[in-house]
Backbone as JSON, one array per atom type, in Angstrom:
{
  "sequence": "MAFLIYDNKSLRIDTSNLLLDEKHLIEILWTLLEKHGYDFDCASTGVSPGPDLGYFELAVRYWKAALSIYFAGFSKAFIEASVEFLEPWLFNSRHAIELYLKGLLLYVEWYQQLHENSLESGFRTQVAKISNIHNLFDLYTDYKDKLISVLSNWESDHICEPPELDELILTKRGEDILTEISEADPTSFRFRYPSLFYRHEKAKGSHRIQQIQFERNKERLFTITGLPREAGIDFGHVKVMNTIHELFKSLSDIGNHHDSVYSYVDDLQSFAHEW",
  "N": [[65.09, -62.3, 36.57], [63.35, -59.39, 37.25], [62.82, -56.68, 34.97], [60.89, -54.47, 35.03], [60.24, -52.68, 37.67], [57.89, -52.3, 40.41], [57.01, -50.72, 42.92], [55.44, -49.63, 45.64], [53.46, -47.87, 44.13], [54.77, -46.82, 42.38], [56.7, -46.9, 39.59], [59.61, -48.24, 37.81], [62.54, -48.8, 35.78], [64.82, -51.39, 35.04], [67.56, -51.65, 33.35], [69.58, -53.41, 33.03], [69.19, -56.05, 32.89], [68.32, -56.47, 30.38], [67.97, -57.75, 27.05], [70.3, -57.43, 24.33], [68.86, -56.88, 21.71], [66.53, -55.53, 22.61], [67.12, -53.42, 24.41], [67.5, -50.84, 23.44], [65.02, -50.28, 22.36], [63.23, -50.48, 24.43], [64.43, -48.61, 26.33], [63.81, -45.95, 24.79], [61.0, -46.26, 24.49], [60.47, -46.05, 27.24], [60.33, -43.51, 27.44], [58.23, -42.41, 26.73], [56.52, -43.23, 28.9], [57.39, -41.58, 30.86], [56.81, -39.3, 30.22], [54.17, -39.15, 29.86], [52.87, -40.57, 31.95], [51.69, -43.55, 33.68], [49.82, -46.67, 33.58], [48.43, -48.24, 36.56], [46.53, -50.01, 36.92], [44.64, -53.31, 36.98], [44.41, -55.4, 34.29], [42.38, -56.9, 31.81], [41.3, -59.34, 29.25], [39.07, -60.18, 26.66], [35.68, -59.7, 25.12], [32.74, -57.8, 24.26], [29.44, -58.83, 24.2], [27.15, -59.03, 21.12], [25.89, -58.8, 17.89], [28.16, -59.38, 16.29], [29.78, -60.99, 17.88], [31.89, -59.93, 19.27], [33.99, -59.48, 17.26], [34.57, -57.21, 16.15], [35.1, -55.15, 17.79], [37.6, -56.62, 18.75], [39.06, -56.83, 16.44], [39.76, -54.01, 16.08], [41.4, -53.57, 18.34], [43.59, -54.94, 17.36], [44.11, -53.49, 15.26], [44.97, -51.05, 16.36], [47.31, -51.58, 17.76], [48.5, -52.29, 15.32], [49.25, -49.69, 14.35], [50.77, -48.74, 16.41], [53.04, -50.54, 16.14], [53.65, -49.78, 13.71], [54.52, -46.8, 13.54], [56.44, -46.86, 15.86], [58.35, -48.62, 14.31], [59.24, -47.28, 12.2], [60.12, -44.93, 12.87], [63.19, -42.9, 13.76], [64.17, -43.34, 15.9], [63.98, -45.86, 16.61], [65.05, -47.55, 14.36], [66.33, -50.13, 13.16], [68.8, -51.31, 11.21], [67.66, -51.17, 8.69], [65.35, -53.05, 8.66], [63.18, -52.66, 10.18], [60.05, -53.23, 11.88], [58.03, -54.88, 9.83], [56.81, -57.16, 9.38], [55.38, -58.04, 11.92], [53.79, -55.63, 11.95], [52.64, -55.66, 9.38], [51.21, -58.06, 9.59], [49.35, -57.72, 11.76], [47.96, -55.79, 10.76], [46.52, -56.98, 8.49], [45.32, -59.11, 9.98], [43.4, -57.68, 11.59], [41.73, -56.84, 9.54], [40.7, -59.21, 8.75], [39.23, -60.11, 10.98], [37.36, -58.22, 11.21], [35.98, -58.92, 8.74], [34.93, -61.75, 9.33], [33.3, -60.71, 11.52], [31.35, -59.06, 10.18], [30.08, -61.26, 8.81], [29.29, -62.69, 10.6], [27.13, -60.86, 11.4], [25.28, -60.78, 9.2], [24.4, -63.4, 9.56], [22.86, -63.21, 11.8], [20.71, -61.44, 11.16], [19.49, -63.42, 9.04], [18.59, -65.04, 10.84], [16.66, -63.38, 12.26], [14.53, -63.11, 10.35], [13.15, -65.46, 10.73], [12.6, -65.83, 13.35], [11.48, -62.98, 14.58], [12.29, -61.87, 17.16], [14.74, -62.74, 17.7], [17.54, -62.66, 19.61], [20.13, -60.06, 19.35], [22.06, -60.21, 21.28], [24.54, -61.73, 21.79], [26.33, -64.54, 22.87], [27.22, -66.74, 22.21], [27.82, -68.66, 19.36], [26.76, -71.1, 16.58], [28.83, -71.85, 14.66], [31.76, -70.31, 13.13], [33.17, -69.0, 10.24], [36.02, -70.72, 9.0], [37.77, -69.7, 7.2], [40.7, -68.2, 5.85], [41.17, -66.61, 3.55], [40.91, -63.2, 2.5], [39.71, -62.07, 0.56], [37.67, -64.27, -0.2], [36.25, -64.35, 1.93], [34.91, -61.49, 2.0], [33.62, -61.82, -0.13], [31.59, -63.89, 0.4], [30.24, -62.74, 2.43], [29.2, -60.4, 1.14], [27.39, -61.52, -0.69], [25.62, -62.89, 0.73], [24.68, -60.91, 2.41], [23.4, -59.38, 0.25], [21.52, -61.3, -0.66], [19.75, -61.55, 1.84], [18.8, -59.07, 2.24], [17.4, -58.86, 0.21], [15.13, -60.27, 0.58], [14.03, -59.25, 2.58], [11.86, -58.52, 5.2], [10.06, -55.8, 5.96], [7.65, -55.25, 7.66], [7.78, -57.19, 9.17], [10.27, -57.0, 10.52], [11.78, -54.58, 10.63], [12.52, -51.17, 8.69], [14.59, -52.04, 5.74], [18.12, -51.74, 5.86], [20.12, -49.42, 4.17], [21.83, -51.14, 1.17], [24.24, -50.11, 0.09], [25.48, -48.68, 2.2], [26.51, -50.76, 3.49], [28.53, -52.21, 2.11], [31.81, -52.36, 0.43], [33.22, -49.83, -1.75], [33.77, -49.86, -5.06], [36.83, -49.28, -5.09], [37.8, -49.69, -2.44], [37.18, -52.66, -2.67], [39.1, -53.09, -4.27], [41.2, -52.69, -2.96], [41.3, -54.49, -1.0], [41.57, -56.65, -2.4], [44.02, -56.73, -3.35], [45.42, -56.76, -0.91], [44.62, -59.52, -0.18], [45.66, -60.79, -2.06], [48.04, -60.65, -1.71], [48.59, -62.0, 0.6], [47.18, -64.63, 0.68], [46.75, -66.72, 2.53], [47.06, -66.16, 5.41], [49.6, -66.55, 6.22], [51.85, -65.5, 5.34], [53.13, -63.26, 6.78], [53.41, -64.31, 9.05], [55.32, -66.06, 9.42], [58.83, -67.07, 8.85], [59.19, -68.45, 6.64], [57.31, -70.31, 3.67], [55.2, -72.75, 2.57], [55.66, -75.01, -0.26], [54.23, -76.7, -2.43], [55.13, -79.94, -4.01], [55.8, -82.14, -6.68], [53.48, -85.12, -6.56], [52.35, -84.79, -4.31], [54.02, -84.04, -2.39], [56.36, -81.42, -0.62], [57.92, -78.56, 0.35], [59.34, -76.24, 2.92], [60.22, -73.14, 2.04], [62.33, -70.37, 2.68], [61.77, -66.81, 3.06], [63.3, -64.81, 1.8], [65.37, -61.96, 2.48], [66.22, -59.26, 0.65], [66.21, -56.64, -0.59], [65.54, -55.67, -3.21], [64.7, -53.49, -6.15], [61.91, -53.39, -7.86], [59.45, -52.43, -9.63], [57.6, -53.67, -10.83], [56.85, -55.66, -9.46], [55.47, -55.02, -7.42], [52.07, -54.35, -6.25], [49.76, -52.4, -7.86], [47.73, -50.74, -6.67], [47.82, -50.61, -3.62], [50.61, -50.79, -3.3], [51.7, -52.85, -1.91], [54.4, -55.57, -1.63], [54.81, -58.31, -3.86], [56.07, -60.54, -2.99], [58.48, -61.38, -0.76], [61.45, -59.61, -0.07], [61.4, -57.4, -1.98], [61.69, -54.09, -2.41], [59.51, -51.67, -1.04], [57.32, -48.8, -0.69], [56.31, -47.74, 2.4], [54.74, -45.78, 3.28], [52.54, -45.53, 1.46], [51.53, -48.04, 1.39], [50.55, -48.02, 4.23], [48.72, -45.96, 4.25], [46.72, -46.89, 2.1], [45.84, -49.41, 3.43], [44.82, -48.19, 5.79], [42.78, -46.56, 4.92], [41.12, -48.77, 3.99], [40.47, -49.94, 6.29], [39.1, -48.0, 7.5], [36.91, -47.98, 5.91], [35.95, -50.16, 6.49], [35.28, -50.04, 8.98], [33.45, -47.99, 9.11], [31.25, -49.56, 7.78], [30.68, -51.37, 9.85], [29.68, -49.95, 11.73], [27.27, -48.96, 10.92], [25.98, -51.37, 10.71], [25.97, -51.8, 13.21], [24.28, -49.7, 14.09], [21.84, -50.76, 13.24], [21.62, -52.92, 14.87], [21.08, -51.73, 17.32], [18.53, -50.19, 16.9], [17.18, -52.33, 16.35], [17.26, -53.84, 18.58], [15.82, -52.28, 20.45], [13.37, -52.24, 19.55], [12.6, -54.77, 19.74], [12.53, -54.67, 22.67], [10.61, -53.14, 23.33], [8.42, -54.86, 22.13], [8.61, -57.04, 24.1], [7.68, -56.0, 26.49], [4.94, -55.5, 25.86]],
  "CA": [[65.07, -60.99, 37.48], [62.17, -58.18, 36.56], [63.39, -55.18, 34.54], [60.06, -53.6, 35.61], [60.2, -52.74, 39.3], [56.84, -52.03, 40.81], [56.92, -50.55, 44.48], [54.43, -48.58, 46.5], [52.77, -47.39, 43.34], [55.75, -46.14, 41.51], [57.43, -47.84, 38.32], [61.08, -47.78, 37.47], [62.96, -49.94, 35.08], [66.0, -51.94, 35.09], [67.85, -51.98, 32.17], [70.8, -54.21, 33.2], [68.72, -57.51, 32.44], [67.68, -56.42, 29.1], [68.68, -58.47, 25.66], [70.78, -56.24, 23.3], [67.8, -56.57, 20.71], [65.52, -54.97, 23.22], [67.6, -52.38, 25.27], [67.38, -49.38, 22.9], [63.54, -49.93, 22.07], [62.53, -50.3, 25.83], [64.75, -47.18, 26.71], [63.21, -45.22, 24.25], [59.48, -46.15, 24.74], [60.25, -45.61, 28.59], [60.48, -41.95, 27.88], [56.73, -42.02, 26.64], [55.83, -43.43, 30.05], [57.77, -40.73, 31.93], [56.23, -37.83, 29.8], [52.56, -39.23, 29.96], [52.5, -41.26, 33.09], [51.26, -44.97, 33.44], [48.42, -47.41, 34.18], [48.44, -49.34, 37.21], [45.39, -50.93, 36.87], [44.54, -54.36, 36.24], [43.87, -55.46, 32.95], [41.34, -58.15, 31.53], [40.93, -59.84, 28.01], [37.84, -60.33, 26.66], [35.19, -58.85, 24.47], [31.57, -57.58, 24.62], [28.43, -59.54, 23.54], [26.55, -58.67, 20.16], [25.62, -60.12, 16.77], [29.37, -59.68, 15.76], [30.61, -61.83, 18.86], [32.93, -59.1, 19.67], [35.18, -59.5, 16.49], [34.98, -55.9, 15.55], [36.19, -54.98, 19.07], [39.12, -56.98, 18.71], [39.83, -55.79, 15.14], [40.15, -52.54, 16.41], [42.85, -53.61, 19.12], [44.63, -55.22, 16.48], [44.44, -52.14, 14.17], [45.69, -50.22, 17.07], [48.54, -52.68, 17.77], [49.57, -52.22, 14.09], [49.53, -48.27, 14.35], [51.75, -48.7, 17.39], [54.17, -51.11, 15.63], [54.23, -48.83, 12.48], [55.3, -45.64, 14.24], [57.73, -47.3, 16.53], [59.14, -49.41, 13.42], [59.68, -46.11, 11.11], [60.89, -43.87, 13.86], [64.55, -43.25, 13.61], [64.8, -43.48, 17.3], [64.2, -47.29, 16.64], [64.98, -48.18, 13.12], [67.54, -51.39, 12.98], [69.41, -52.15, 9.97], [66.45, -51.01, 7.83], [64.41, -53.91, 8.77], [62.2, -52.19, 11.19], [59.07, -54.1, 12.22], [57.23, -55.03, 8.99], [56.32, -58.51, 9.28], [54.34, -57.75, 12.86], [52.69, -54.61, 11.35], [51.63, -56.26, 8.19], [50.32, -59.02, 9.97], [48.46, -57.29, 12.77], [47.18, -55.23, 9.87], [45.69, -57.9, 7.8], [44.31, -59.77, 10.99], [42.16, -56.67, 12.13], [40.65, -56.89, 8.37], [40.18, -60.43, 8.98], [38.5, -60.07, 12.16], [36.34, -57.59, 10.56], [34.95, -59.52, 7.74], [34.23, -62.49, 10.09], [32.1, -59.97, 12.29], [30.12, -58.81, 9.27], [29.58, -62.27, 8.17], [28.26, -63.04, 11.88], [25.79, -59.91, 11.52], [24.35, -61.36, 8.26], [23.9, -64.4, 10.04], [21.63, -62.68, 12.79], [19.82, -60.94, 10.08], [18.96, -64.61, 8.44], [17.95, -65.63, 11.8], [15.4, -62.44, 12.3], [13.72, -63.81, 9.43], [12.62, -66.75, 11.35], [12.28, -65.14, 14.55], [11.84, -61.33, 14.73], [12.62, -61.66, 18.58], [16.02, -63.46, 17.93], [18.43, -61.43, 20.24], [21.54, -59.86, 18.88], [23.09, -60.01, 22.26], [25.23, -63.22, 21.38], [27.66, -64.89, 23.53], [27.93, -68.15, 21.36], [27.21, -68.97, 17.98], [27.32, -72.52, 16.27], [29.98, -71.85, 13.75], [32.25, -69.33, 12.46], [33.95, -69.3, 9.22], [37.3, -71.04, 9.35], [38.32, -69.41, 5.93], [41.43, -67.03, 5.92], [41.28, -65.46, 2.58], [40.15, -61.78, 2.81], [38.33, -61.73, -0.79], [36.69, -65.07, -0.08], [35.45, -63.75, 3.16], [34.12, -60.44, 1.68], [32.5, -62.19, -1.38], [30.43, -64.53, 0.97], [29.45, -61.84, 3.33], [28.35, -59.52, 0.04], [26.49, -62.43, -1.45], [24.81, -63.33, 1.81], [24.1, -59.72, 2.53], [22.33, -59.09, -0.97], [20.54, -62.21, -0.6], [19.05, -61.49, 3.14], [18.18, -57.79, 1.92], [16.4, -58.92, -1.18], [14.16, -61.07, 1.24], [13.78, -58.3, 4.04], [10.31, -58.29, 5.67], [10.01, -54.73, 6.85], [6.87, -55.42, 8.66], [8.21, -58.33, 10.19], [11.63, -56.62, 11.36], [12.0, -53.08, 10.45], [12.91, -51.07, 7.39], [15.86, -52.81, 5.57], [19.59, -51.07, 5.9], [21.04, -49.64, 2.56], [22.97, -51.8, 0.69], [25.65, -49.22, -0.35], [25.93, -48.39, 3.34], [27.12, -52.1, 3.99], [29.26, -52.88, 1.26], [33.04, -51.63, 0.08], [33.18, -49.18, -2.88], [34.99, -50.4, -5.89], [38.22, -48.99, -4.84], [37.74, -50.78, -1.56], [37.02, -54.07, -3.07], [40.42, -53.48, -5.31], [42.52, -52.69, -1.83], [40.94, -55.59, -0.48], [41.85, -57.92, -3.05], [45.49, -56.76, -3.39], [45.81, -57.63, 0.36], [44.22, -60.85, -0.09], [46.62, -61.78, -2.99], [49.71, -60.51, -1.11], [48.69, -63.04, 1.9], [45.92, -65.44, 0.77], [46.53, -67.82, 3.55], [47.45, -65.42, 6.6], [50.73, -67.34, 6.55], [53.18, -64.9, 4.71], [53.96, -62.34, 7.69], [53.46, -64.85, 10.57], [56.48, -67.1, 9.4], [59.94, -66.79, 7.86], [59.07, -69.51, 5.47], [56.19, -70.46, 3.21], [54.91, -74.31, 2.08], [55.3, -75.16, -1.43], [53.71, -78.43, -2.79], [55.68, -79.93, -5.3], [55.11, -83.44, -7.13], [53.08, -86.55, -5.38], [51.57, -84.07, -3.02], [54.94, -83.45, -1.47], [56.62, -80.28, -0.64], [59.0, -78.09, 1.5], [59.24, -74.84, 3.43], [61.04, -72.03, 1.51], [62.8, -68.9, 3.2], [61.19, -65.75, 2.48], [64.63, -64.15, 1.8], [65.36, -60.46, 2.19], [66.87, -58.78, -0.6], [65.9, -55.42, -1.09], [65.48, -55.55, -4.55], [63.89, -52.53, -6.42], [61.52, -53.96, -8.9], [58.03, -51.86, -9.5], [56.73, -54.6, -11.59], [56.67, -56.65, -8.23], [54.54, -54.23, -6.33], [50.75, -54.17, -6.52], [49.55, -51.1, -8.15], [46.93, -49.8, -5.8], [48.4, -50.72, -2.36], [51.99, -50.8, -3.42], [52.42, -54.21, -1.3], [55.08, -56.22, -2.57], [54.08, -59.22, -4.17], [56.85, -61.47, -2.49], [59.57, -61.11, 0.09], [62.85, -59.25, -0.63], [61.06, -56.4, -2.79], [61.44, -52.8, -1.34], [58.36, -50.89, -1.04], [57.23, -47.64, 0.21], [55.54, -48.03, 3.48], [53.59, -44.73, 3.52], [51.65, -45.8, 0.08], [50.95, -49.05, 1.88], [49.88, -47.74, 5.24], [47.44, -45.36, 3.64], [45.69, -47.49, 1.61], [45.21, -50.27, 4.49], [43.86, -47.28, 6.5], [41.71, -46.36, 4.01], [40.29, -50.07, 3.8], [39.95, -50.43, 7.48], [38.13, -47.02, 8.23], [35.84, -48.27, 5.41], [35.17, -51.43, 7.36], [34.75, -49.53, 10.37], [31.91, -47.36, 8.94], [30.12, -50.76, 7.45], [30.42, -51.94, 11.02], [29.02, -48.77, 12.65], [25.93, -49.02, 10.06], [25.62, -52.66, 11.35], [25.96, -51.58, 14.97], [22.93, -48.72, 14.4], [20.61, -51.49, 13.03], [21.2, -53.74, 16.07], [20.6, -50.83, 18.47], [17.4, -50.07, 16.5], [16.22, -53.88, 16.57], [17.23, -53.96, 20.1], [14.92, -51.17, 20.97], [12.23, -52.69, 18.84], [12.38, -55.89, 20.69], [12.48, -54.64, 23.95], [9.44, -52.53, 23.53], [7.86, -55.95, 21.95], [8.43, -57.79, 25.11], [6.85, -55.05, 27.23], [3.71, -55.91, 25.52]],
  "C": [[64.05, -59.85, 36.54], [62.87, -57.45, 36.24], [62.22, -54.08, 34.77], [60.11, -53.67, 36.88], [58.82, -51.87, 39.82], [56.71, -51.81, 42.26], [56.27, -49.33, 44.86], [53.85, -47.33, 45.27], [53.45, -46.66, 42.3], [56.49, -47.56, 40.66], [58.67, -47.67, 37.87], [61.5, -49.02, 36.73], [64.49, -50.37, 35.33], [66.58, -52.18, 33.92], [69.08, -52.86, 32.13], [70.34, -55.65, 32.64], [68.38, -57.71, 31.08], [68.51, -57.17, 27.89], [69.15, -56.98, 24.95], [69.61, -55.88, 22.24], [66.82, -55.75, 21.25], [65.76, -53.72, 23.99], [67.1, -51.32, 24.72], [65.97, -49.18, 22.6], [62.78, -50.02, 23.49], [62.93, -48.77, 26.4], [63.86, -46.22, 26.1], [61.59, -44.95, 24.51], [59.49, -45.72, 26.53], [60.11, -44.22, 28.74], [59.07, -41.57, 27.56], [56.03, -42.38, 27.98], [56.41, -42.2, 31.31], [57.24, -39.36, 31.4], [54.96, -38.09, 30.03], [52.21, -39.83, 31.1], [52.03, -42.72, 32.58], [50.34, -45.34, 33.87], [48.87, -48.21, 35.15], [47.41, -50.35, 37.25], [45.36, -52.21, 36.52], [44.14, -54.56, 35.04], [43.2, -57.04, 32.83], [41.13, -58.41, 29.92], [39.58, -60.09, 27.94], [37.13, -59.41, 25.75], [33.55, -58.5, 24.67], [30.48, -58.3, 23.56], [27.79, -58.72, 22.28], [26.54, -59.53, 18.85], [27.24, -60.38, 16.21], [30.34, -60.66, 16.89], [31.78, -60.95, 19.14], [34.38, -59.0, 18.62], [35.28, -58.15, 16.04], [35.69, -55.17, 16.89], [37.65, -55.54, 19.04], [39.74, -56.69, 17.6], [40.19, -54.56, 15.51], [41.58, -52.51, 17.49], [43.86, -53.99, 18.11], [45.13, -54.24, 15.52], [45.4, -51.4, 15.15], [47.16, -50.58, 17.37], [49.32, -52.25, 16.44], [49.76, -50.86, 14.12], [50.66, -48.11, 15.25], [53.53, -49.12, 16.93], [54.61, -50.48, 14.43], [54.98, -47.66, 12.91], [56.44, -45.88, 14.76], [58.68, -47.53, 15.27], [59.59, -48.32, 12.36], [60.25, -45.02, 11.82], [62.27, -43.9, 13.71], [65.17, -43.5, 14.64], [64.7, -45.24, 17.38], [64.54, -48.23, 15.57], [66.48, -49.35, 13.51], [67.66, -51.95, 11.79], [68.57, -52.08, 8.9], [65.56, -52.03, 7.57], [63.38, -53.35, 9.34], [61.4, -53.45, 11.99], [57.86, -54.79, 11.17], [56.41, -56.24, 8.94], [55.02, -58.28, 10.52], [53.4, -56.65, 12.5], [51.88, -54.78, 10.58], [50.7, -57.38, 8.73], [49.04, -58.72, 10.92], [47.35, -56.31, 11.89], [46.01, -56.03, 9.32], [44.67, -58.86, 8.63], [43.05, -58.96, 11.45], [41.19, -56.74, 10.82], [39.95, -58.36, 8.43], [39.04, -60.89, 9.65], [37.12, -59.3, 11.81], [35.38, -58.19, 9.92], [34.28, -60.62, 8.34], [33.07, -61.78, 10.87], [31.12, -59.42, 11.42], [29.54, -60.02, 8.84], [28.51, -63.04, 9.41], [26.89, -62.11, 11.83], [24.86, -60.41, 10.46], [23.65, -62.88, 8.77], [22.49, -64.07, 10.97], [20.59, -62.24, 11.96], [18.79, -62.24, 9.48], [17.88, -64.9, 9.88], [16.41, -64.57, 12.48], [14.55, -62.89, 11.48], [12.85, -64.79, 9.98], [12.05, -66.47, 12.51], [12.52, -63.61, 14.83], [12.46, -60.98, 15.99], [14.15, -62.15, 18.85], [17.02, -62.24, 18.54], [19.82, -61.67, 19.39], [22.73, -59.96, 19.88], [23.66, -61.52, 22.76], [26.31, -63.45, 22.31], [28.16, -66.29, 23.13], [27.44, -68.17, 20.09], [27.56, -70.56, 17.65], [28.57, -72.68, 15.56], [30.36, -70.64, 13.15], [33.31, -69.69, 11.3], [35.72, -69.6, 9.73], [38.39, -70.45, 8.31], [39.31, -68.09, 6.38], [41.92, -65.93, 4.98], [40.39, -64.68, 2.47], [39.34, -61.97, 1.51], [37.45, -62.76, -0.61], [35.61, -64.8, 0.84], [34.6, -62.68, 3.04], [33.17, -60.95, 0.7], [31.37, -63.17, -0.93], [30.09, -63.83, 1.87], [28.65, -60.77, 2.01], [27.26, -60.59, -0.52], [25.31, -62.84, -0.46], [23.94, -61.85, 2.17], [22.98, -59.38, 1.43], [21.35, -60.05, -0.86], [19.38, -62.1, 0.7], [18.33, -60.03, 2.92], [17.12, -57.76, 0.86], [15.23, -59.42, -0.5], [13.74, -60.55, 2.37], [12.35, -58.27, 3.89], [10.0, -57.09, 6.36], [8.88, -54.73, 7.62], [7.04, -56.38, 9.48], [9.4, -57.85, 11.23], [11.5, -55.11, 11.39], [12.26, -52.32, 9.01], [14.5, -51.53, 7.24], [17.09, -51.56, 5.53], [19.53, -50.59, 4.46], [22.09, -50.41, 2.33], [24.13, -51.28, 0.4], [26.32, -48.78, 1.02], [26.97, -49.54, 3.87], [28.14, -52.53, 3.32], [30.58, -51.86, 1.05], [32.44, -51.09, -1.26], [34.17, -50.03, -3.78], [36.32, -50.24, -5.52], [38.26, -49.75, -3.53], [38.19, -52.05, -1.88], [38.51, -53.99, -3.94], [41.41, -53.34, -4.3], [42.4, -53.92, -1.34], [41.63, -56.78, -1.17], [43.2, -57.99, -3.31], [46.22, -57.22, -2.06], [45.79, -58.77, 0.48], [45.32, -61.61, -1.02], [47.95, -61.8, -2.74], [49.76, -61.8, -0.16], [47.41, -63.95, 1.95], [45.78, -66.31, 1.9], [46.52, -67.32, 4.92], [48.76, -65.99, 6.83], [52.01, -66.23, 6.42], [53.88, -64.08, 6.02], [53.86, -62.88, 9.01], [54.81, -65.57, 10.54], [57.57, -66.62, 8.49], [59.94, -67.64, 6.72], [58.07, -69.7, 5.03], [56.28, -72.0, 2.75], [54.85, -74.27, 0.68], [55.11, -76.32, -1.66], [54.43, -78.68, -4.12], [54.97, -81.42, -6.01], [54.66, -84.55, -6.16], [52.76, -86.01, -4.18], [52.87, -83.87, -1.85], [55.45, -82.04, -1.55], [57.64, -80.0, 0.23], [58.79, -76.67, 1.85], [60.72, -74.1, 2.77], [61.3, -70.71, 2.08], [62.07, -67.97, 2.4], [62.45, -64.6, 2.87], [64.74, -62.42, 1.43], [66.5, -60.11, 1.22], [67.57, -57.57, -1.05], [66.25, -55.11, -2.59], [64.3, -54.56, -5.39], [63.33, -53.23, -7.76], [59.98, -53.38, -8.96], [57.17, -52.84, -9.86], [56.39, -55.56, -10.58], [55.77, -56.36, -7.12], [53.04, -54.5, -6.95], [50.57, -52.69, -6.76], [48.65, -50.33, -7.25], [47.56, -49.37, -4.36], [49.94, -50.43, -2.53], [52.74, -52.02, -2.31], [53.18, -54.84, -2.18], [54.55, -57.86, -2.43], [55.1, -60.76, -3.57], [57.74, -60.73, -1.52], [60.89, -60.45, -0.61], [62.75, -58.04, -1.67], [60.99, -55.05, -1.89], [60.35, -52.22, -2.01], [58.06, -49.63, -0.39], [56.15, -47.9, 1.31], [54.56, -47.11, 3.7], [52.55, -45.08, 2.51], [50.81, -46.95, 1.18], [49.87, -48.91, 3.47], [48.55, -46.89, 4.83], [46.43, -45.98, 3.04], [45.03, -48.61, 2.53], [44.47, -49.53, 5.6], [42.73, -47.07, 6.01], [40.61, -47.37, 3.94], [39.67, -50.2, 5.3], [39.0, -49.33, 8.13], [36.83, -47.41, 7.44], [34.86, -49.69, 6.05], [34.65, -51.0, 8.55], [33.41, -48.85, 10.31], [30.8, -48.34, 8.8], [29.77, -51.16, 9.04], [29.51, -51.1, 11.95], [27.48, -48.69, 12.0], [25.4, -50.17, 10.41], [25.16, -52.57, 12.52], [24.48, -50.49, 15.08], [21.86, -49.83, 14.13], [20.62, -52.45, 14.49], [20.95, -52.83, 17.04], [18.98, -50.47, 18.27], [16.54, -51.4, 16.89], [16.08, -53.87, 17.93], [16.01, -53.27, 20.9], [13.47, -51.77, 20.57], [11.74, -54.19, 19.89], [12.09, -56.02, 22.17], [11.01, -53.92, 24.18], [8.26, -53.8, 23.14], [7.62, -56.74, 23.29], [7.96, -57.15, 26.23], [5.41, -55.46, 26.85], [3.54, -57.28, 25.76]]
}
């Protein structure tokens, strides 16, 4: 039976069918709808075409979801036995970063294609291949190496003036933050599952639970981000959120610079087609 009842463009809630684990959360969130109203419009998934194939757009959605989970999880209105919603918040944050990095790689691929054909459209709805790597540090290193290569061979007369390298890469601090997040979860599995796979002798292995313990051990925290190196270690979530936000903002700024190049090149291509 539905717990959200929609009738004559009005919405109400029936809490009698809710699970114990969700009842308090939904009742508190419902007050937001009562205060600010709600949207009855239909929804649609999907992203917009571009050199990044919509990866930037989806990254922003995951980041907004991470922010929503974070502020719900650490509000005293929702707190549950000091567990909150750590894994969903951290997974969404990490996934947003991964999406941005893959979008950056797709941009560099388009720059490479421009050198072969200056009229190669950035309005892309499909590409031949997208990196299946999940390690954030490896993705960024691949992006940075390819970017330096393509900019060093940039043909200004053929395309346009090259963008500035410093505007398209992370600062030293940004790279350090990214490195720690990557080391905290190199495969993207840590915050997705309750266990991790550990390989033993003769290619055998087993899944080991990520057990909660609330152990205070500063030596098991990363220096810059404050992220725990493993499950069960207490950490200050405000420091973690601040550094993840700092990194995401930097990636967003880089993405905006790429989008500006796309807009300019697209105008030049439109002008060329007119002639």
